[in-house]
Coordinates of C-alpha atoms and ligand atoms in Angstrom, one line a residue:
Chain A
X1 CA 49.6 -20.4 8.5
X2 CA 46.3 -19.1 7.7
X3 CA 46.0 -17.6 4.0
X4 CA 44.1 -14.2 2.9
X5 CA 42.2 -16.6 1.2
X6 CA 40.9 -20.3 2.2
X7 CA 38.8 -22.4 0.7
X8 CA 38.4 -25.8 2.3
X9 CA 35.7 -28.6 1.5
X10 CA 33.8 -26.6 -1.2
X11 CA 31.1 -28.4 -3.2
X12 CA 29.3 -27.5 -6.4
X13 CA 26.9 -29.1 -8.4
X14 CA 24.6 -28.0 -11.4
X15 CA 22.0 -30.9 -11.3
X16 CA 23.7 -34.4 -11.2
X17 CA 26.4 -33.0 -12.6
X18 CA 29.6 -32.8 -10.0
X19 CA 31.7 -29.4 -10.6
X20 CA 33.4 -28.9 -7.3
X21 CA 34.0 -32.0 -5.5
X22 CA 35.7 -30.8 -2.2
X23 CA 38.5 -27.7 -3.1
X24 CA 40.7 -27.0 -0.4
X25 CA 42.4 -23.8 -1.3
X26 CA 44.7 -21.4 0.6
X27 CA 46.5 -18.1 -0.8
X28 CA 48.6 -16.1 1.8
X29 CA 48.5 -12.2 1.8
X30 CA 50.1 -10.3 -1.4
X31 CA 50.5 -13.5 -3.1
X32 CA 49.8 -14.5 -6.7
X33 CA 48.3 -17.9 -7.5
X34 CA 47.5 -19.2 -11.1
X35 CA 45.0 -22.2 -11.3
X36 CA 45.7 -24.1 -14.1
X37 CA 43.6 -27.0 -15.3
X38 CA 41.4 -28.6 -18.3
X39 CA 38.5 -26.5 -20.1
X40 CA 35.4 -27.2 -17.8
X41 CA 37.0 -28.5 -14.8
X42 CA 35.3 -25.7 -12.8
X43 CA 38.0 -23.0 -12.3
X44 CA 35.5 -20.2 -13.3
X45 CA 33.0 -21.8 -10.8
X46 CA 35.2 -21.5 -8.0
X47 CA 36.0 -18.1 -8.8
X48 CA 32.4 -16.9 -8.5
X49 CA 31.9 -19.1 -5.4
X50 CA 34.3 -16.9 -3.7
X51 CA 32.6 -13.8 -5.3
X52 CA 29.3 -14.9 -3.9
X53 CA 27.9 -14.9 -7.3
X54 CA 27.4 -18.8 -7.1
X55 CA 26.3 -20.1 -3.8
X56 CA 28.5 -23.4 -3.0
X57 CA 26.6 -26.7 -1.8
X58 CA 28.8 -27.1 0.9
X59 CA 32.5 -26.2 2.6
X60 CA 33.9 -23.1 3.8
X61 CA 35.3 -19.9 2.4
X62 CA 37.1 -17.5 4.5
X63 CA 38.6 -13.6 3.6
X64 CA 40.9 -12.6 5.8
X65 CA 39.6 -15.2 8.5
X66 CA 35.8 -14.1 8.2
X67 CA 33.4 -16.7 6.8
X68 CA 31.6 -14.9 3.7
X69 CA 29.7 -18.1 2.4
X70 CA 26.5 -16.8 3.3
X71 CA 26.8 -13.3 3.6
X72 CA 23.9 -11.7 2.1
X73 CA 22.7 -8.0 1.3
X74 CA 24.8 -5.0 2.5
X75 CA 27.6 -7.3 3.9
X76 CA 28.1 -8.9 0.6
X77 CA 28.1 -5.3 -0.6
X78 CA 30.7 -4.3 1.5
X79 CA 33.2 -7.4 0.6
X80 CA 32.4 -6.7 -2.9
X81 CA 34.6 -3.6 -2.4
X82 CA 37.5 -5.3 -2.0
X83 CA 37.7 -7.7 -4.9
X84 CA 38.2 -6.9 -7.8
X85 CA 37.6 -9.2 -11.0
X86 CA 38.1 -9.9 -14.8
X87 CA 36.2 -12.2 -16.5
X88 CA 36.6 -14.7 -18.8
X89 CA 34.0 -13.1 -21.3
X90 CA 35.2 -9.5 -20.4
X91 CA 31.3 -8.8 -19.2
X92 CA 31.5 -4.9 -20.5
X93 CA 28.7 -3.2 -20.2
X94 CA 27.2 -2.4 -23.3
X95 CA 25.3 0.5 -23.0
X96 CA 27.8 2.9 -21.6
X97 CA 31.2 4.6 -22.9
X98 CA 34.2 2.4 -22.2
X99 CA 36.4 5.3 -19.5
X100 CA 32.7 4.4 -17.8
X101 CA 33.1 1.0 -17.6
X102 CA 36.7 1.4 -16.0
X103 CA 35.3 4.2 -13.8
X104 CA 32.0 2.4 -12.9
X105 CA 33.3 1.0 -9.3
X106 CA 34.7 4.7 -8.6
X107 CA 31.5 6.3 -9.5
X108 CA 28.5 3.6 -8.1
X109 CA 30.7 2.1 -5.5
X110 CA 31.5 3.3 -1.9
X111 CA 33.9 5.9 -3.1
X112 CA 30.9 7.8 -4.9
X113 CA 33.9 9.6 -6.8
X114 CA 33.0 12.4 -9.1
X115 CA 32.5 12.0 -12.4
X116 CA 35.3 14.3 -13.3
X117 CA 37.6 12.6 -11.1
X118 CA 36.5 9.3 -11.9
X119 CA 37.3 9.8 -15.6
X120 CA 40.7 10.9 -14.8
X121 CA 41.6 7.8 -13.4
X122 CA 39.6 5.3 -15.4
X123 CA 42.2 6.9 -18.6
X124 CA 45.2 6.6 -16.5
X125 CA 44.2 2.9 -15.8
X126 CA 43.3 2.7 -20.0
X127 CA 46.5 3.7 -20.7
X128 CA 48.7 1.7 -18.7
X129 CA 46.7 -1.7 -20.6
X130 CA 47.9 0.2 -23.6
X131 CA 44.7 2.3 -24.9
X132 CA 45.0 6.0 -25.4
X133 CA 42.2 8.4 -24.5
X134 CA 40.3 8.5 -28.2
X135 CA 38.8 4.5 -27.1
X136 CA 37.9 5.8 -23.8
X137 CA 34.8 7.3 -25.8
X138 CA 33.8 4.6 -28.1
X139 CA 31.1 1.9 -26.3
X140 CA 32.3 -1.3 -26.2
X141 CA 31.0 -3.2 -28.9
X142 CA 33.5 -0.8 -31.3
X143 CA 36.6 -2.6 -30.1
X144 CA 38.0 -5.9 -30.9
X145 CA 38.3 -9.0 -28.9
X146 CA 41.5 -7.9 -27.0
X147 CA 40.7 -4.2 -26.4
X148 CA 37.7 -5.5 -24.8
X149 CA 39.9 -7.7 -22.3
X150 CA 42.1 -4.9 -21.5
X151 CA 39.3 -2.6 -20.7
X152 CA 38.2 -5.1 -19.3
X153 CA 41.2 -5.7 -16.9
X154 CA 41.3 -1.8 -16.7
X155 CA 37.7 -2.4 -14.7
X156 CA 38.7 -5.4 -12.7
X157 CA 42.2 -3.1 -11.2
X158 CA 40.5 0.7 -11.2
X159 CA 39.7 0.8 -7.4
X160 CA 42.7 -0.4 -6.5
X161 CA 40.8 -3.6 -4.6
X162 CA 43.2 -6.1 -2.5
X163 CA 41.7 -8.7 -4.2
X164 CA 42.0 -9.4 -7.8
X165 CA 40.9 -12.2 -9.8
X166 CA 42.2 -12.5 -13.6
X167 CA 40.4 -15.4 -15.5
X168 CA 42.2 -15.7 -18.5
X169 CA 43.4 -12.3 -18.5
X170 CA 45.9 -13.2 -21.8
X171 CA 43.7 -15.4 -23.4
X172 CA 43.1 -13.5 -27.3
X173 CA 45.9 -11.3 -27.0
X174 CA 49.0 -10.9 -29.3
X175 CA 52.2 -12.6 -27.4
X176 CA 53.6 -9.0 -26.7
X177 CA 50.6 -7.8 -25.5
X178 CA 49.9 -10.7 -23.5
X179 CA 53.6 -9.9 -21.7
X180 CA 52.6 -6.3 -21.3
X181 CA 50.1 -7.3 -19.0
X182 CA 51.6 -10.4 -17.2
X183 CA 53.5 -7.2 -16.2
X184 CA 50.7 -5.3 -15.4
X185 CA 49.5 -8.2 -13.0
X186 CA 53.1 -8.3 -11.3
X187 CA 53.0 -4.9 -10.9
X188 CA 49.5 -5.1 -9.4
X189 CA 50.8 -7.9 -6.6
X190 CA 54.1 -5.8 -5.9
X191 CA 53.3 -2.3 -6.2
X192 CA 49.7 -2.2 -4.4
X193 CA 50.7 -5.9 -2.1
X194 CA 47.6 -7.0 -3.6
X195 CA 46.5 -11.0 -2.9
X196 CA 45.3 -12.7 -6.8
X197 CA 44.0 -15.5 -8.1
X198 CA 44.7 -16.0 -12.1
X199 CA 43.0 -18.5 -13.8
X200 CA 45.8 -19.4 -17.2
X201 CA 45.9 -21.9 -20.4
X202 CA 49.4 -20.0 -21.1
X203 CA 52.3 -21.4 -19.2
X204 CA 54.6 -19.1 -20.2
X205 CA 52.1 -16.5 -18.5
X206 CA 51.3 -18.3 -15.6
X207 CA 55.6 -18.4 -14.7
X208 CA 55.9 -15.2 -15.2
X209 CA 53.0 -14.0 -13.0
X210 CA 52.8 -17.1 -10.5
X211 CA 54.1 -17.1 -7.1
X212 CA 52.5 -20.0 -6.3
X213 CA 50.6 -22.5 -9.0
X214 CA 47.5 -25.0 -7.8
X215 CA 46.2 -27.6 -10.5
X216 CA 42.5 -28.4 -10.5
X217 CA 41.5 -31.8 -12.0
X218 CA 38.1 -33.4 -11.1
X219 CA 36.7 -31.1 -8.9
X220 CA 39.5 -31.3 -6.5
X221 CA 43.0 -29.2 -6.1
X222 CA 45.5 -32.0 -7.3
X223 CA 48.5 -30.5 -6.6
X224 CA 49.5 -26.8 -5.4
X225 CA 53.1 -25.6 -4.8
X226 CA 55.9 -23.0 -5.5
X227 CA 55.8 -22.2 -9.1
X228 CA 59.5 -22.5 -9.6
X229 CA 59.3 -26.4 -8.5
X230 CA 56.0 -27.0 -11.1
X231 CA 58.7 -28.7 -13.2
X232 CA 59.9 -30.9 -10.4
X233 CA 56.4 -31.6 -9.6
X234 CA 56.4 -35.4 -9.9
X235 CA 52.9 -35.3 -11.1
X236 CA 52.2 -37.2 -14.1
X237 CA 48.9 -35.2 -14.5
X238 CA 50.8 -31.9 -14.0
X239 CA 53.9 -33.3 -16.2
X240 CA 51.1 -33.7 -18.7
X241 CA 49.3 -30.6 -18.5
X242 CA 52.2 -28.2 -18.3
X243 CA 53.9 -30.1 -21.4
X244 CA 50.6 -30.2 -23.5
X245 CA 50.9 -33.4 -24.5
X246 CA 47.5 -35.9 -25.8
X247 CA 48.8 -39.0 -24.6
X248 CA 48.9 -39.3 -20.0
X249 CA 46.7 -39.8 -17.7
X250 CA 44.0 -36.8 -18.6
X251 CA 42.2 -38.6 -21.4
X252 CA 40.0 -35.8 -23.1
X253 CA 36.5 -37.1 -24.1
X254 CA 36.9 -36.7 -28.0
X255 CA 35.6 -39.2 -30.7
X256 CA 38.4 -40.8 -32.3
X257 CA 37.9 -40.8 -36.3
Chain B
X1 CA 1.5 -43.3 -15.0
X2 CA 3.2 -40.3 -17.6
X3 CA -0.1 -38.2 -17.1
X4 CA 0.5 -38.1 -13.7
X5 CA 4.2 -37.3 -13.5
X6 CA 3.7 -35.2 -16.2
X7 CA 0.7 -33.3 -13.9
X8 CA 3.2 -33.7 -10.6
X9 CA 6.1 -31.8 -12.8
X10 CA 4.0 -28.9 -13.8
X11 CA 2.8 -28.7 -10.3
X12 CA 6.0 -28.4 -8.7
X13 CA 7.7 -26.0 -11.1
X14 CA 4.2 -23.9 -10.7
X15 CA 5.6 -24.0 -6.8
X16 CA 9.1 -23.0 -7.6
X17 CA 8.3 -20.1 -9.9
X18 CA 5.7 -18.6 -7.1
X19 CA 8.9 -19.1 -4.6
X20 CA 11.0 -17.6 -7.3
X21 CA 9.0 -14.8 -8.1
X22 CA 8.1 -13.9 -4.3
X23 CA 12.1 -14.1 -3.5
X24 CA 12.3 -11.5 -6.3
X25 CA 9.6 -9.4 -5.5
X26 CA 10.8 -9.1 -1.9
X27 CA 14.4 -7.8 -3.1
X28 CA 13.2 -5.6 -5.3
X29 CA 11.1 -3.8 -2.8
X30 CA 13.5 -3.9 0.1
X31 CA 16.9 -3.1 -2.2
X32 CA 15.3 -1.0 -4.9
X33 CA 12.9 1.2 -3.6
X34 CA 14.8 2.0 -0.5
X35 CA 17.9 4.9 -0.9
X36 CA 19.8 5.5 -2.1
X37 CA 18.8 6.1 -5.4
X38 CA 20.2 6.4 -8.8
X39 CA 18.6 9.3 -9.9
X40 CA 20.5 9.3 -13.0
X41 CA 19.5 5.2 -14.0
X42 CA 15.4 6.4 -12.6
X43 CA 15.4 9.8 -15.1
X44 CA 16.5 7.2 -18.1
X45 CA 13.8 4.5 -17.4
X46 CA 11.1 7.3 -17.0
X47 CA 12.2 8.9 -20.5
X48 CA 12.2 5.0 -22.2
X49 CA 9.1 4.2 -20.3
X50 CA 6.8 7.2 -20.2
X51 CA 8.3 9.6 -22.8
X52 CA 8.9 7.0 -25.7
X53 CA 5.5 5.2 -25.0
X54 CA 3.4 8.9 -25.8
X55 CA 3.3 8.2 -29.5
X56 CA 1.9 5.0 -29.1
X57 CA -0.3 5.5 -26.0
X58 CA -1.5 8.6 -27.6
X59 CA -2.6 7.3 -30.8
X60 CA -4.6 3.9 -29.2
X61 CA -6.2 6.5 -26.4
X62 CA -7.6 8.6 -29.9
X63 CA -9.2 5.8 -31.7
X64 CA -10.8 4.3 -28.4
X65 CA -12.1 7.5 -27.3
X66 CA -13.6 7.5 -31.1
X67 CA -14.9 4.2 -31.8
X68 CA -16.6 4.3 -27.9
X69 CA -18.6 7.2 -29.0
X70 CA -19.7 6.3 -32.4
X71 CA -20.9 2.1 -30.5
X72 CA -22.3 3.8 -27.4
X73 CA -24.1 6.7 -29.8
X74 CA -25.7 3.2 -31.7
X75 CA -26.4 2.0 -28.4
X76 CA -28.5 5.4 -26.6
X77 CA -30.0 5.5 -29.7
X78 CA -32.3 2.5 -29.5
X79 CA -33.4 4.5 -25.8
X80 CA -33.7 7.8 -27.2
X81 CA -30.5 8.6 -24.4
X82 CA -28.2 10.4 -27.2
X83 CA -27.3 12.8 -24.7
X84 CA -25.7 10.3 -22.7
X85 CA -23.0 9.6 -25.1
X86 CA -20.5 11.9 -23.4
X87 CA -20.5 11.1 -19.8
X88 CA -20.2 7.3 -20.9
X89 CA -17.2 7.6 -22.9
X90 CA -15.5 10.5 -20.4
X91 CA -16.8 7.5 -17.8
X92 CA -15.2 4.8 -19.7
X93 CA -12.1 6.0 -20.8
X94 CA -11.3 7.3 -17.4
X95 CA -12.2 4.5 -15.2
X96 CA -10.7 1.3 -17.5
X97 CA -10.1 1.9 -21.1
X98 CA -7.4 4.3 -20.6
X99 CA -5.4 2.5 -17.7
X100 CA -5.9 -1.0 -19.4
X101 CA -5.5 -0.1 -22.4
X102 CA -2.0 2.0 -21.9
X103 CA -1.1 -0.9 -19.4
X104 CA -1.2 -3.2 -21.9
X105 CA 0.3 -0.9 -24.9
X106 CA 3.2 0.0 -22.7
X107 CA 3.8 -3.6 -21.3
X108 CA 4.1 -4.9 -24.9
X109 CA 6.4 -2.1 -25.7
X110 CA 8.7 -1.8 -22.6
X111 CA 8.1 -5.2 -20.3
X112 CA 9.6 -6.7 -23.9
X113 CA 12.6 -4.3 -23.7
X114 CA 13.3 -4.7 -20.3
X115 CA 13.7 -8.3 -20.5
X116 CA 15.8 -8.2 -23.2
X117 CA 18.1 -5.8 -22.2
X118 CA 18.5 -7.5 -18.4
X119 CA 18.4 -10.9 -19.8
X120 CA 21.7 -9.8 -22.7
X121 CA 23.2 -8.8 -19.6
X122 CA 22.3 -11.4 -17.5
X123 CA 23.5 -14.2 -19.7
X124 CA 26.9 -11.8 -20.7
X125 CA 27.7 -11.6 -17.0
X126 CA 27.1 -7.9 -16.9
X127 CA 24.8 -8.4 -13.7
X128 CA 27.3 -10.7 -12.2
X129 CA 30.1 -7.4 -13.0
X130 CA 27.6 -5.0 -11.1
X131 CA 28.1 -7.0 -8.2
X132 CA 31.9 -7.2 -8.3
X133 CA 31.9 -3.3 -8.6
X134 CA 30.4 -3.3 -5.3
X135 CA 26.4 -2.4 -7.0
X136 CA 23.6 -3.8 -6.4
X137 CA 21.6 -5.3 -9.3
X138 CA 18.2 -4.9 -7.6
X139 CA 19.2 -1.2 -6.5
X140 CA 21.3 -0.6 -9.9
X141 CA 18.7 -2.1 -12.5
X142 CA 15.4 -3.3 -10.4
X143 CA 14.3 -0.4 -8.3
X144 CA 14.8 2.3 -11.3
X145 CA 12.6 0.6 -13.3
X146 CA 10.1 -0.2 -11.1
X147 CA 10.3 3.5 -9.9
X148 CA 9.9 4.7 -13.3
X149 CA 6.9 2.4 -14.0
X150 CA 5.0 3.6 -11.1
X151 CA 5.6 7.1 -11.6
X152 CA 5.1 7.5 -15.5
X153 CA 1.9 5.4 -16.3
X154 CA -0.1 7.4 -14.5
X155 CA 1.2 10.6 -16.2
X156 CA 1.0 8.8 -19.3
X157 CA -2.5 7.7 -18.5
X158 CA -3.2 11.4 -17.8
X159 CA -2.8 12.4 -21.5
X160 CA -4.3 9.3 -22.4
X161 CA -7.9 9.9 -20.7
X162 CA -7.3 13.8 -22.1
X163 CA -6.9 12.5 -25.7
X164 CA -9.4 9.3 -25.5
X165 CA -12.2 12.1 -24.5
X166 CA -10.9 14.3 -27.3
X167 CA -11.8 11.5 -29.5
X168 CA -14.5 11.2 -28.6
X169 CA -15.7 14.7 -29.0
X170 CA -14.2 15.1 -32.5
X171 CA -16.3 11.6 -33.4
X172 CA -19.3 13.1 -31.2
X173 CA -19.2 16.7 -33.1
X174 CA -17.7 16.0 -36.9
X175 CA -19.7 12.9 -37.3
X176 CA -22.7 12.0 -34.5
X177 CA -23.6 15.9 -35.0
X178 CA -23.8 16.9 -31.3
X179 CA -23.2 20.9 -30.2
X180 CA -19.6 21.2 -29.0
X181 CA -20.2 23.2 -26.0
X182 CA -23.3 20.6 -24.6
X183 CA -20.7 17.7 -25.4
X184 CA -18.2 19.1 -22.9
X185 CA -20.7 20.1 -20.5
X186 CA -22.0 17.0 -20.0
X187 CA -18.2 15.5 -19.9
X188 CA -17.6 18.0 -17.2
X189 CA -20.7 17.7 -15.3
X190 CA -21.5 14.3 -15.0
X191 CA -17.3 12.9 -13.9
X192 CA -16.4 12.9 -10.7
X193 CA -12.8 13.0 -9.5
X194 CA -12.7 9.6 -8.3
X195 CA -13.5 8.3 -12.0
X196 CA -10.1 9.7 -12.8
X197 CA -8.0 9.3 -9.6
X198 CA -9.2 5.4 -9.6
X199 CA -7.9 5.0 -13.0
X200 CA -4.7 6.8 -12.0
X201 CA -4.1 4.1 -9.2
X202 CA -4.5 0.9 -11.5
X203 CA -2.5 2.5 -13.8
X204 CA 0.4 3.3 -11.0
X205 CA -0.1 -0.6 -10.4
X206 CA 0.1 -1.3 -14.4
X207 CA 3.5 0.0 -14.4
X208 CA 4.7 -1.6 -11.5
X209 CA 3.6 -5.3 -13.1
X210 CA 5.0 -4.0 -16.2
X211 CA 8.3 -3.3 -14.7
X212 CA 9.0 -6.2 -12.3
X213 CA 7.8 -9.0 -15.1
X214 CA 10.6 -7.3 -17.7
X215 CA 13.1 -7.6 -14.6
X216 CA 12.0 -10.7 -13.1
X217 CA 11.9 -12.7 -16.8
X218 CA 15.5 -10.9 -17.5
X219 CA 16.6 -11.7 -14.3
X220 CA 16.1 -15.3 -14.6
X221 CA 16.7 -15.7 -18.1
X222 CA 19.4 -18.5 -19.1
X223 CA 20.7 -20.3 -22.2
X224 CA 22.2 -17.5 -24.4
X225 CA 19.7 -15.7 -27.2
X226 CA 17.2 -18.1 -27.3
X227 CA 16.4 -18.0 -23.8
X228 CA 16.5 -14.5 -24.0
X229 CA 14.1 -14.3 -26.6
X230 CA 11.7 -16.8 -24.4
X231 CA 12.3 -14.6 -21.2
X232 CA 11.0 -11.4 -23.7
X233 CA 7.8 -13.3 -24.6
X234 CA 7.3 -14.5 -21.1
X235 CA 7.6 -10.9 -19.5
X236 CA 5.2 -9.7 -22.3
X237 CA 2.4 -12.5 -21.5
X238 CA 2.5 -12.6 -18.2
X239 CA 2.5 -8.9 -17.3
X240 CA -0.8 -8.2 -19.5
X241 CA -2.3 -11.5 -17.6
X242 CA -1.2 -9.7 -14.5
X243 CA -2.7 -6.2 -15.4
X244 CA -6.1 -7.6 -16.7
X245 CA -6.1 -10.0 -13.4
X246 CA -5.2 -6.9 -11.4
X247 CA -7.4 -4.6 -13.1
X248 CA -10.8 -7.0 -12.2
X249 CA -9.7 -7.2 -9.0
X250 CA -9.0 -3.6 -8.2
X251 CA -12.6 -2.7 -9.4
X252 CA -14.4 -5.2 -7.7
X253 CA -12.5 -4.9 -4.3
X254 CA -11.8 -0.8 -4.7
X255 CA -13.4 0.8 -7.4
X256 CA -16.3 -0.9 -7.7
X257 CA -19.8 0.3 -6.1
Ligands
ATP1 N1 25.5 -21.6 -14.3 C1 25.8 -22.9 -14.7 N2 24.9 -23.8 -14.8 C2 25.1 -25.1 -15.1 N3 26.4 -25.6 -15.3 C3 27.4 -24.7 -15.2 C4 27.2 -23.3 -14.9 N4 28.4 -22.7 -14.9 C5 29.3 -23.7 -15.2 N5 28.7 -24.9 -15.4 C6 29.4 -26.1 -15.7 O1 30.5 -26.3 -14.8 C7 31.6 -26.8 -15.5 C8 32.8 -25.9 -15.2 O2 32.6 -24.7 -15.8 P1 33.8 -23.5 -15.7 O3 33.2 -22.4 -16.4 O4 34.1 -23.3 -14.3 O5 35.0 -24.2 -16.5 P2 36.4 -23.7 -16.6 O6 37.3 -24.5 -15.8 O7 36.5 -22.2 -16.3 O8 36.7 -23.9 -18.1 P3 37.5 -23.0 -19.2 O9 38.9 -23.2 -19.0 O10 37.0 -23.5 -20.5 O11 37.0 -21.6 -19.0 C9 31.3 -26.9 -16.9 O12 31.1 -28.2 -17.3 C10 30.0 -26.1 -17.1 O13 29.2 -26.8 -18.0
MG2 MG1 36.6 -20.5 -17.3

């Protein structure tokens, strides 16, 4: 079966040093994959290799069975219209009101909504991340760490695009919160059949949002199945990983005292 | 042996920024001065760039147009050609001081800003964001600045040759004791249109070099605020090498007679 999504043989390097060493990657239509995986292993990489923001070495990435590796100009434009992402730094823009920020794709994008309208929706989407209308106004630099990410989040689902990417949509957010939208990101997959890709340090998150879960160590996919079996997984890596425990196989690079 | 690879380094990054910078240049022009444009993003840049640079522009235009008269006065003076002081310094301002002098005021002023602001964007993923919301960073951020460049340094250079030549005559009258009305007279009489629209053009070209070297060094900026910083200063030398460089060559090819 072919997925929505399929990455196969993708390489990355920055300089000598090896960041995506052959990801084979394949998400089916309205499904919901987390990528879990060590800090620096490359998940945010491969994220933006999809986007087009970082052009891969090598391998193949296909939406919907069309190869967009090298799509360029207007036809990346076009593509760009049906993702939709959250990143890991939030990446608000500064200089304009937050209901902007969520309403920017309406506005600038394809839809070329009207201000009036856009605004509208960009506090509908604010409010169902939990901020009320008064925030809408304030730039973003006036809110804290985790308003930031939900405005942020806000942005990434305002156009209602098929594909979303969430990396680390929970990460600096108080546990209730953080389940409010692991909702929010169900919701998104059932409600609007949308296919995502959510990069997660929080297991309890990535359950609750997972339909499938794929582990990246060393460049490469190590292991990917049904997130009700990552318990059963017979990994020792994953064992490791999902159990948070210093001693396995992973060794992290740190200086002993 | 280090001399040379030292010598074949600085070579071959010379190389790669020309490729760099021609890559740029060719986007900028072919996604940002094409429509559809953000009339809304090309009125800011004109208020930041033209509007916000009067003050400054203004004030440098007076004392040139001043200090002109009183060393060209010192100069006539030794040929008994007092009467020439006018015509030189309408000549002067018109033709180079004005456009060089405003190119260089403004491009310290704004090529600084520009870079700063698209390199704190650049290294906060705000350019990368653009993209995902389906905008184009050249069309979005390049082409309204360059726009805005091209259109208000000659307007600003306008009120610049205007205020320079006032200088002058308030120097020429208060403290060289020439008659008002023969002073302006002999401004008027002796400048031909082509003094003026020449100046015009260079400075149309001013604020294009302004504007793509605070993109380009923004653009390409890395490493967080230090780079940033570096990317400000880069923008600032390099478009006053540019304007001076382009300035000498535009009146020896165009201008010159
Ligand atoms: N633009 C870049 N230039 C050079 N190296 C980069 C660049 N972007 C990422 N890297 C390197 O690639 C590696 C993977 O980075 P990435 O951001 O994908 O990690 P990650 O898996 O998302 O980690 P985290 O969980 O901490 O967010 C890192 O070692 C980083 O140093
Ligand atoms: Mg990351």
């Amino acid at each position: 079966m072919s997925g929505h999504i399929e990455l196969s043989g993708v390489h990355k390097s920055f300089g000598p040093k090896h960041v995506l060493d052959g990801v084979n990657l394949s998400v089916p239509k309205g499904h919901s994959l987390v990528v879990i995986g060590g800090s620096g292993t490359g998940k945010s990489v491969m994220l933006k290799c999809i986007l087009g923001l970082i052009q891969p070495d090598s391998g193949s990435i296909k939406i919907g069975g069309e190869e967009v590796s090298r799509l360029k100009g207007k036809d990346r434009d076009r593509l760009m219209t049906r993702f939709g992402m959250l990143f890991q730094g939030g990446a608000l823009f500064d200089s304009i009101p937050v209901w902007e920020n969520v309403a920017f794709g309406l506005i600038q994008g394809p839809l070329k909504m009207a201000r009036a309208r856009a605004r509208e929706i960009a506090m509908m989407k604010l409010g169902q991340v939990g901020l009320g209308a008064a925030i809408g106004e304030l730039k973003p630099a006036e809110l804290s760490g985790g308003m930031q990410k939900r405005v942020a989040l806000a942005r990434a689902i305002a156009a209602d695009p098929e594909i979303i990417f969430f990396d680390e949509p929970t990460t600096g957010l108080d546990p209730i919160m953080a389940d409010v939208i692991n909702n929010l990101i169900v919701d998104c997959v059932k409600r609007l059949g949308a296919t995502t890709i959510s990069i997660t340090h929080d297991m309890a998150s990535a359950r609750k949002i997972a339909d499938d879960i794929a582990m990246i160590y060393k460049g490469r996919i190590l292991w990917q199945g049904e997130a009700k079996k990552i318990d059963k997984s017979g990994n020792a890596h994953v064992e490791q990983f999902i159990h948070g425990r210093a001693e396995g196989p992973i060794q992290m690079e740190v200086l002993k005292p | 042996m280090n001399f040379v690879a030292h010598l074949g380094r600085t070579v071959l990054a010379l190389f790669a920024e020309v490729g760099r910078s021609s890559l740029f240049l060719k986007e900028a022009l072919v996604q940002g001065m094409t429509p559809h444009f953000y009339w809304r993003q090309i009125f800011t840049q004109m208020m930041r760039i033209g509007y916000f640079s009067l003050p400054v522009v203004g004030l440098t235009a007076f004392f040139t147009g001043g200090v002109l008269a009183l060393q060209i006065y010192i100069g006539s003076s030794r040929f008994n050609a007092e009467n020439l002081v006018s015509s030189i310094v309408a000549l002067g301002i018109t033709r180079e001081l004005g456009p060089v002098l405003a190119g260089l005021m403004v491009a310290g002023r704004v090529a600084a800003a520009i870079a700063a602001e698209l390199g704190t964007m650049r290294v906060t993923e705000q350019i990368d964001a653009l993209s995902t919301l389906s905008t184009n960073p050249y069309k979005y951020l390049v082409g309204p600045r360059l726009l805005a460049g091209v259109i208000t340094l000659p307007l600003l250079v306008v009120i610049a040759d205007t205020i320079g030549i006032m200088g002058g005559y308030i120097v020429g009258t208060k403290s060289l004791g020439f008659n008002g009305a023969a002073y302006i007279k002999n401004t008027v009489d002796f400048l031909e249109i082509g003094d003026v629209t020449s100046g015009l053009i260079k400075a149309a070209v001013f604020g294009f070099i302004i504007a793509l070297m605070g993109c380009y060094h923004g653009f390409h900026s890395k490493g967080g605020a230090q780079g940033v910083g570096r990317a400000t200063t880069n923008a600032v030398v390099s478009a006053s090498i540019l304007i001076l460089a382009a300035n000498y060559a535009m009146t020896s090819l165009l201008f010159g007679k």
